mmCIF file of C-alpha atoms in Angstrom:
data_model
loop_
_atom_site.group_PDB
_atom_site.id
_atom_site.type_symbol
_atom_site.label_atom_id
_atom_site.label_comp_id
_atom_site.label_asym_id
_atom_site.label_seq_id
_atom_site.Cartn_x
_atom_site.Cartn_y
_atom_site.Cartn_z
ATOM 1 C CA UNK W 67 70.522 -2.110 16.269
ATOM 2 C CA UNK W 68 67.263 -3.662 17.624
ATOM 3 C CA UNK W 69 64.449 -4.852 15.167
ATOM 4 C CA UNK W 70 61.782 -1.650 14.901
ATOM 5 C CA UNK W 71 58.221 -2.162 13.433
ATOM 6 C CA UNK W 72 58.025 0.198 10.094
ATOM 7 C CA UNK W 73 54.725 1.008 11.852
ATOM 8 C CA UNK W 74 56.547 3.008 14.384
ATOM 9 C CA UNK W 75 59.127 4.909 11.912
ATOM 10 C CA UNK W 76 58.214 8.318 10.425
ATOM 11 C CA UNK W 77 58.375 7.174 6.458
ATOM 12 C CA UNK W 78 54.914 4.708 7.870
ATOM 13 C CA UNK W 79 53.448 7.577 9.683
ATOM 14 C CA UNK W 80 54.398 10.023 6.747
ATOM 15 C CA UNK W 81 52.855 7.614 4.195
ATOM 16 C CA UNK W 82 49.380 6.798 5.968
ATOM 17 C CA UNK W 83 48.787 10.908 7.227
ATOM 18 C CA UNK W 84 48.875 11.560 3.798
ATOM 19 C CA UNK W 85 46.570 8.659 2.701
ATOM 20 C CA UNK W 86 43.942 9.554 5.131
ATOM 21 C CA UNK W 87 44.091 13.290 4.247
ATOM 22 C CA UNK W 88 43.160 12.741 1.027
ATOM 23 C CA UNK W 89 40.581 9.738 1.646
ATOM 24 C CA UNK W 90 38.851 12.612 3.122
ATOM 25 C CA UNK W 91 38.652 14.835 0.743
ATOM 26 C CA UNK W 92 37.490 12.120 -1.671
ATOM 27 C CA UNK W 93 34.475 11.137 0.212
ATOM 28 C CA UNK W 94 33.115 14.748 -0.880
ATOM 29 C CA UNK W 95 33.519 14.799 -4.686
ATOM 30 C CA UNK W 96 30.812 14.052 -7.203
ATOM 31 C CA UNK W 97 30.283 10.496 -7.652
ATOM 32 C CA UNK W 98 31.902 10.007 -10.634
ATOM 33 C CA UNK W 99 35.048 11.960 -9.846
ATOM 34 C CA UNK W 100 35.030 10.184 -6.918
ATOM 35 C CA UNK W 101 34.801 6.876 -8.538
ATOM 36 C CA UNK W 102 37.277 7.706 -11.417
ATOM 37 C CA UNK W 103 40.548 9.437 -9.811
ATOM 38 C CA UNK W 104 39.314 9.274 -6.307
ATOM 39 C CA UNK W 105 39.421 5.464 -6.261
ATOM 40 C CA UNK W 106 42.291 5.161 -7.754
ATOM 41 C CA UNK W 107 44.269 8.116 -6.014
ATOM 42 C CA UNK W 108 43.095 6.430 -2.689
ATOM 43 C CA UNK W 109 44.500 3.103 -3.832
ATOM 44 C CA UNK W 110 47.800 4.552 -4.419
ATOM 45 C CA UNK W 111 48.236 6.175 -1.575
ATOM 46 C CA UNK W 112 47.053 3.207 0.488
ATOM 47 C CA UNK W 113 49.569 0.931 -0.955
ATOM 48 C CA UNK W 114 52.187 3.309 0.171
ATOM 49 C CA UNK W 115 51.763 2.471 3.596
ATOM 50 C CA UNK W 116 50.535 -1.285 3.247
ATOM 51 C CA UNK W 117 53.604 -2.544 1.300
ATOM 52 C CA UNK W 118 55.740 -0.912 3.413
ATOM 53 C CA UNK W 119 54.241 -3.195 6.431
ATOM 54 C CA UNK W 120 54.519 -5.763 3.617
ATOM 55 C CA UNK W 121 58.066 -5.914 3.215
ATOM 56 C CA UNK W 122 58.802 -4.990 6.688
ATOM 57 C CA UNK W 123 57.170 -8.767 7.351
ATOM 58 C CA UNK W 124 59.819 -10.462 5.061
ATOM 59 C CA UNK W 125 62.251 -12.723 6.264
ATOM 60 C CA UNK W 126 65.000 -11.598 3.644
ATOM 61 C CA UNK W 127 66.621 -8.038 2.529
ATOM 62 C CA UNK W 128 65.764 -8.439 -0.438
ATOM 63 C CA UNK W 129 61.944 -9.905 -0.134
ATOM 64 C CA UNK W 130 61.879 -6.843 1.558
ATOM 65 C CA UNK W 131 63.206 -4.390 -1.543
ATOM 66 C CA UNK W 132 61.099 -5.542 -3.835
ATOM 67 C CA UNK W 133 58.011 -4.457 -1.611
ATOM 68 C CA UNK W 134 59.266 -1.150 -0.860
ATOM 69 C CA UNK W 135 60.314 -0.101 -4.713
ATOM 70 C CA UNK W 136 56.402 -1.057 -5.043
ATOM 71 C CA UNK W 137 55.717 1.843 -2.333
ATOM 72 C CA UNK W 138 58.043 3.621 -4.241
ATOM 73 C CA UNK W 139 56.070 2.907 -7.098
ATOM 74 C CA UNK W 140 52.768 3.493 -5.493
ATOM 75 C CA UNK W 141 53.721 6.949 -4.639
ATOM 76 C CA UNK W 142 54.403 7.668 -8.163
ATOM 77 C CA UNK W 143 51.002 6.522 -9.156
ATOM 78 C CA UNK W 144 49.744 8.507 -6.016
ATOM 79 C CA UNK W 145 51.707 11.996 -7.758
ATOM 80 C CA UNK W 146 50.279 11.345 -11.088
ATOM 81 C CA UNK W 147 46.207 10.530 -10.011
ATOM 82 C CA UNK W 148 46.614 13.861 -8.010
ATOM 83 C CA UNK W 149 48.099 15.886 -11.145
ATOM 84 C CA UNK W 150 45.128 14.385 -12.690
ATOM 85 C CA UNK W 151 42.560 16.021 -10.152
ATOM 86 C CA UNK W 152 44.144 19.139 -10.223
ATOM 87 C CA UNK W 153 44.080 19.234 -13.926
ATOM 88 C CA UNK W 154 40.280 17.982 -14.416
ATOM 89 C CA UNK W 155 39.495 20.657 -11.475
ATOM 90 C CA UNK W 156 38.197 18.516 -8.805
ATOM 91 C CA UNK W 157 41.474 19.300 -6.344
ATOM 92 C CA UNK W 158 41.830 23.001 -5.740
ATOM 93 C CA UNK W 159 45.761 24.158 -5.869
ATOM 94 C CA UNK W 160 46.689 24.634 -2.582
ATOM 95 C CA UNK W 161 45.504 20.516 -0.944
ATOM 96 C CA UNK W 162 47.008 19.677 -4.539
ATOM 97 C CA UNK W 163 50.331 21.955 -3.782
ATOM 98 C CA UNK W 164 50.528 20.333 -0.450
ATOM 99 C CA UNK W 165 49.995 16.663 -1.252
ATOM 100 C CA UNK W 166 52.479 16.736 -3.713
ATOM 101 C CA UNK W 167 54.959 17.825 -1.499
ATOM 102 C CA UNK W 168 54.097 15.399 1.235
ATOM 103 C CA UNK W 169 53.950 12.343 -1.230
ATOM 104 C CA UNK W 170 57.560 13.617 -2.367
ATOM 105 C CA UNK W 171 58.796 13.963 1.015
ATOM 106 C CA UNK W 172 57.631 10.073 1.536
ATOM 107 C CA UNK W 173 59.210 9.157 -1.729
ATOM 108 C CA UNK W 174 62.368 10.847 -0.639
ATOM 109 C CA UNK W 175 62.276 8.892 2.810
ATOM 110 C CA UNK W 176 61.459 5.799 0.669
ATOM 111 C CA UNK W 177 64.331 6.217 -1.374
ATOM 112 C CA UNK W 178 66.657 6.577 1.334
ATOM 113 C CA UNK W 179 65.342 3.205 3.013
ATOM 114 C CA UNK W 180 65.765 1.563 0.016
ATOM 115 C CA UNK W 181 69.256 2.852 -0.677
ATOM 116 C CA UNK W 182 69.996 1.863 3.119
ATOM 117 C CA UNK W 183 69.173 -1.759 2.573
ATOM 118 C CA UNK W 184 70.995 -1.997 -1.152
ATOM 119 C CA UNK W 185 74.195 -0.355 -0.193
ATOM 120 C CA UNK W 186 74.640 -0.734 3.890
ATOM 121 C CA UNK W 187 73.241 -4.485 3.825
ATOM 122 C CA UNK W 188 74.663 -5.405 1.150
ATOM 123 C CA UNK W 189 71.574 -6.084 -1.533
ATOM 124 C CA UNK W 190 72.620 -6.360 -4.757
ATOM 125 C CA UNK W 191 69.741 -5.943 -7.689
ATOM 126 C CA UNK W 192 69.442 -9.214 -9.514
ATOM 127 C CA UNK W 193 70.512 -8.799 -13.116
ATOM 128 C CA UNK W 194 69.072 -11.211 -15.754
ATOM 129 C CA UNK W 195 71.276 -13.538 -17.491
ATOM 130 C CA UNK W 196 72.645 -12.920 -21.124
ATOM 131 C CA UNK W 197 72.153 -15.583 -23.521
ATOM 132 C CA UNK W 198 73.428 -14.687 -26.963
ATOM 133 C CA UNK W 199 71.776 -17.191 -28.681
ATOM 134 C CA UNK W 200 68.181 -15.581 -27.345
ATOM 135 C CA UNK W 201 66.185 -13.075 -29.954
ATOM 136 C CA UNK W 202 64.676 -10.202 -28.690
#
């Protein structure tokens, strides 16, 4: 199968729709909502997309895991800021009811790609060593 930029795949376009959505809605909150959760909701959301370009750029399966389970990651982060809106009333429930499902739907995606790479290619999760002698 021929090398595809992640830039051109669905998950990407899925991730950075979303992203922008909300960055939009941000710009017209109160200053200090926006500044709070906005920010950081923003940030999440962001790094959805950009560490998926990140480990797309890796020379190595795995290089490339560990930047995707921080998308992964991201879009957790991303669920909880915008529970966090909705709760403190700055989000009204339908954009919050919709960009929870479209941050779930790129999690999903995510967690396909990543269980792709682990199980077709072959990546196994490193697993620290034991040492008995070692204290907790």
């Amino acid at each position: 199968m021929p090398y595809r930029p992640i830039e051109e795949s669905k998950l990407f376009s899925d991730a950075a729709k979303v992203a922008d959505s909300v960055a939009a809605i941000v710009r017209e909150w109160p200053p200090f909502d926006k500044q709070t959760v906005g920010l950081q909701l923003v940030r999440a959301l962001d790094s959805i997309a950009a560490n998926l370009v990140e480990g797309d750029s890796r020379f190595s399966n795995r290089e490339s895991l560990r930047f995707f389970d921080i998308s992964r990651a991201s879009s957790r982060e991303a669920t909880y800021w915008l529970n966090r809106a909705h709760a403190r009333k700055i989000l009204n429930s339908a954009d919050f009811e919709m960009f929870v499902a479209q941050v779930e739907e790129v999690r999903m995606q995510l967690s396909g790609l990543i269980t792709y790479r682990r199980q077709v290619l072959g990546v196994k999760e490193e697993t620290p060593a034991y040492d008995e002698k070692s204290e907790i």
